[in-house]
Amino acid sequence: MLELLGTPPERIESNFGDFSVDRIAKAGDITSKISLSDGQEWTAVSKSDLLAASWTEDDRHEHMYVTKTSTTELTVTLFTQPLRYVDYAKANNGRRTFSGKCEQEF
């Protein structure tokens, strides 16, 4: 279950918890710029509509990225970032990705 709340969405309710929306980018928007020490600048551009959301507990930060893959389908990627030292091989489930039909827009 994935429900976008608000217009534009401010929160997401899901089977994986309630997330606060951090950012919404439309296709073609610049999502980040990185300046390297040698003077180069790298720019990341969203290829499709993107919604980034997250929530934080004492020991972890959970991230959710929702992208439009067509006018009626979304792909959701979840991953956990530990906020303290852990053995990543034991603690991290890796990324989880889901796709499916969606009737909502962002």
PDB file of C-alpha atoms in Angstrom:
ATOM      1  CA  MET A   1       0.000   0.000   0.000  1.00  0.00           C
ATOM      2  CA  LEU A   2       1.251   3.459  -0.911  1.00  0.00           C
ATOM      3  CA  GLU A   3      -0.849   6.580  -0.383  1.00  0.00           C
ATOM      4  CA  LEU A   4       0.268  10.110  -1.238  1.00  0.00           C
ATOM      5  CA  LEU A   5      -1.298  12.638   1.171  1.00  0.00           C
ATOM      6  CA  GLY A   6      -1.768  16.296   0.257  1.00  0.00           C
ATOM      7  CA  THR A   7      -1.600  18.286  -2.968  1.00  0.00           C
ATOM      8  CA  PRO A   8       1.262  18.392  -3.675  1.00  0.00           C
ATOM      9  CA  PRO A   9       2.055  15.403  -1.441  1.00  0.00           C
ATOM     10  CA  GLU A  10       3.553  16.234   1.953  1.00  0.00           C
ATOM     11  CA  ARG A  11       3.423  12.724   3.413  1.00  0.00           C
ATOM     12  CA  ILE A  12       3.338   9.137   2.218  1.00  0.00           C
ATOM     13  CA  GLU A  13       1.625   6.344   4.125  1.00  0.00           C
ATOM     14  CA  SER A  14       2.911   2.890   3.204  1.00  0.00           C
ATOM     15  CA  ASN A  15       3.334  -0.655   4.448  1.00  0.00           C
ATOM     16  CA  PHE A  16       6.887   0.400   5.351  1.00  0.00           C
ATOM     17  CA  GLY A  17       5.927   3.349   7.568  1.00  0.00           C
ATOM     18  CA  ASP A  18       4.889   6.962   7.219  1.00  0.00           C
ATOM     19  CA  PHE A  19       7.329   9.129   5.275  1.00  0.00           C
ATOM     20  CA  SER A  20       7.716  12.911   5.032  1.00  0.00           C
ATOM     21  CA  VAL A  21       8.187  14.184   1.484  1.00  0.00           C
ATOM     22  CA  ASP A  22      11.602  15.839   1.148  1.00  0.00           C
ATOM     23  CA  ARG A  23      11.538  16.802  -2.509  1.00  0.00           C
ATOM     24  CA  ILE A  24       9.520  16.591  -5.716  1.00  0.00           C
ATOM     25  CA  ALA A  25      11.349  16.962  -9.041  1.00  0.00           C
ATOM     26  CA  LYS A  26       9.811  16.940 -12.497  1.00  0.00           C
ATOM     27  CA  ALA A  27      11.510  15.252 -15.445  1.00  0.00           C
ATOM     28  CA  GLY A  28      14.470  17.374 -16.528  1.00  0.00           C
ATOM     29  CA  ASP A  29      14.912  19.121 -13.152  1.00  0.00           C
ATOM     30  CA  ILE A  30      18.403  19.329 -11.670  1.00  0.00           C
ATOM     31  CA  THR A  31      18.384  17.210  -8.497  1.00  0.00           C
ATOM     32  CA  SER A  32      21.951  17.931  -7.321  1.00  0.00           C
ATOM     33  CA  LYS A  33      25.244  19.558  -8.241  1.00  0.00           C
ATOM     34  CA  ILE A  34      28.650  18.459  -7.012  1.00  0.00           C
ATOM     35  CA  SER A  35      31.755  20.627  -7.338  1.00  0.00           C
ATOM     36  CA  LEU A  36      34.976  18.609  -7.416  1.00  0.00           C
ATOM     37  CA  SER A  37      38.316  19.838  -6.094  1.00  0.00           C
ATOM     38  CA  ASP A  38      39.749  19.926  -9.639  1.00  0.00           C
ATOM     39  CA  GLY A  39      37.127  22.471 -10.709  1.00  0.00           C
ATOM     40  CA  GLN A  40      34.774  20.049 -12.457  1.00  0.00           C
ATOM     41  CA  GLU A  41      31.087  20.230 -11.676  1.00  0.00           C
ATOM     42  CA  TRP A  42      28.805  17.221 -11.932  1.00  0.00           C
ATOM     43  CA  THR A  43      25.078  17.748 -12.326  1.00  0.00           C
ATOM     44  CA  ALA A  44      22.382  15.121 -11.764  1.00  0.00           C
ATOM     45  CA  VAL A  45      19.180  15.570 -13.769  1.00  0.00           C
ATOM     46  CA  SER A  46      15.985  13.601 -13.165  1.00  0.00           C
ATOM     47  CA  LYS A  47      14.988  11.566 -16.236  1.00  0.00           C
ATOM     48  CA  SER A  48      11.417  11.219 -14.975  1.00  0.00           C
ATOM     49  CA  ASP A  49       9.207  12.699 -12.257  1.00  0.00           C
ATOM     50  CA  LEU A  50      10.752  11.899  -8.865  1.00  0.00           C
ATOM     51  CA  LEU A  51       9.519  12.129  -5.288  1.00  0.00           C
ATOM     52  CA  ALA A  52      12.004  11.676  -2.423  1.00  0.00           C
ATOM     53  CA  ALA A  53      10.761  10.972   1.100  1.00  0.00           C
ATOM     54  CA  SER A  54      12.256   9.764   4.382  1.00  0.00           C
ATOM     55  CA  TRP A  55      11.844   9.142   8.095  1.00  0.00           C
ATOM     56  CA  THR A  56      14.371   8.826  10.915  1.00  0.00           C
ATOM     57  CA  GLU A  57      14.498   6.736  14.083  1.00  0.00           C
ATOM     58  CA  ASP A  58      17.207   6.614  16.740  1.00  0.00           C
ATOM     59  CA  ASP A  59      19.506   4.319  14.803  1.00  0.00           C
ATOM     60  CA  ARG A  60      18.461   4.567  11.147  1.00  0.00           C
ATOM     61  CA  HIS A  61      17.261   6.779   8.323  1.00  0.00           C
ATOM     62  CA  GLU A  62      14.790   5.171   5.907  1.00  0.00           C
ATOM     63  CA  HIS A  63      14.682   6.582   2.346  1.00  0.00           C
ATOM     64  CA  MET A  64      11.955   6.179  -0.287  1.00  0.00           C
ATOM     65  CA  TYR A  65      12.271   7.244  -3.925  1.00  0.00           C
ATOM     66  CA  VAL A  66       9.149   7.175  -6.100  1.00  0.00           C
ATOM     67  CA  THR A  67       9.543   7.597  -9.872  1.00  0.00           C
ATOM     68  CA  LYS A  68       6.966   7.652 -12.645  1.00  0.00           C
ATOM     69  CA  THR A  69       7.727   4.957 -15.197  1.00  0.00           C
ATOM     70  CA  SER A  70       4.647   5.742 -17.307  1.00  0.00           C
ATOM     71  CA  THR A  71       1.476   7.791 -16.959  1.00  0.00           C
ATOM     72  CA  THR A  72      -0.112   5.035 -14.844  1.00  0.00           C
ATOM     73  CA  GLU A  73       2.837   3.248 -13.181  1.00  0.00           C
ATOM     74  CA  LEU A  74       5.295   4.057 -10.414  1.00  0.00           C
ATOM     75  CA  THR A  75       8.486   2.423  -9.196  1.00  0.00           C
ATOM     76  CA  VAL A  76       9.367   2.704  -5.504  1.00  0.00           C
ATOM     77  CA  THR A  77      12.872   2.143  -4.142  1.00  0.00           C
ATOM     78  CA  LEU A  78      13.475   1.821  -0.388  1.00  0.00           C
ATOM     79  CA  PHE A  79      16.767   1.666   1.451  1.00  0.00           C
ATOM     80  CA  THR A  80      17.973   2.013   5.040  1.00  0.00           C
ATOM     81  CA  GLN A  81      20.930   4.140   6.121  1.00  0.00           C
ATOM     82  CA  PRO A  82      22.200   3.206   9.603  1.00  0.00           C
ATOM     83  CA  LEU A  83      22.983   6.221  11.810  1.00  0.00           C
ATOM     84  CA  ARG A  84      25.622   4.445  13.898  1.00  0.00           C
ATOM     85  CA  TYR A  85      28.368   1.906  13.235  1.00  0.00           C
ATOM     86  CA  VAL A  86      26.995  -1.462  12.167  1.00  0.00           C
ATOM     87  CA  ASP A  87      28.197  -4.512  10.292  1.00  0.00           C
ATOM     88  CA  TYR A  88      26.555  -3.702   6.954  1.00  0.00           C
ATOM     89  CA  ALA A  89      26.650  -7.330   5.823  1.00  0.00           C
ATOM     90  CA  LYS A  90      24.390  -8.250   8.754  1.00  0.00           C
ATOM     91  CA  ALA A  91      22.323  -5.090   9.197  1.00  0.00           C
ATOM     92  CA  ASN A  92      21.429  -3.956   5.713  1.00  0.00           C
ATOM     93  CA  ASN A  93      18.751  -5.637   3.624  1.00  0.00           C
ATOM     94  CA  GLY A  94      19.940  -3.689   0.606  1.00  0.00           C
ATOM     95  CA  ARG A  95      17.557  -1.860  -1.632  1.00  0.00           C
ATOM     96  CA  ARG A  96      14.010  -3.015  -2.137  1.00  0.00           C
ATOM     97  CA  THR A  97      12.256  -2.023  -5.345  1.00  0.00           C
ATOM     98  CA  PHE A  98       8.582  -2.337  -6.261  1.00  0.00           C
ATOM     99  CA  SER A  99       6.588  -1.356  -9.343  1.00  0.00           C
ATOM    100  CA  GLY A 100       2.891  -1.125 -10.011  1.00  0.00           C
ATOM    101  CA  LYS A 101      -0.162   0.777 -11.172  1.00  0.00           C
ATOM    102  CA  CYS A 102      -1.000   4.070  -9.502  1.00  0.00           C
ATOM    103  CA  GLU A 103      -4.036   6.333  -9.651  1.00  0.00           C
ATOM    104  CA  GLN A 104      -2.381   9.258  -7.839  1.00  0.00           C
ATOM    105  CA  GLU A 105      -0.089  11.978  -9.155  1.00  0.00           C
ATOM    106  CA  PHE A 106       2.680  14.063  -7.669  1.00  0.00           C
TER     107      PHE A 106
END
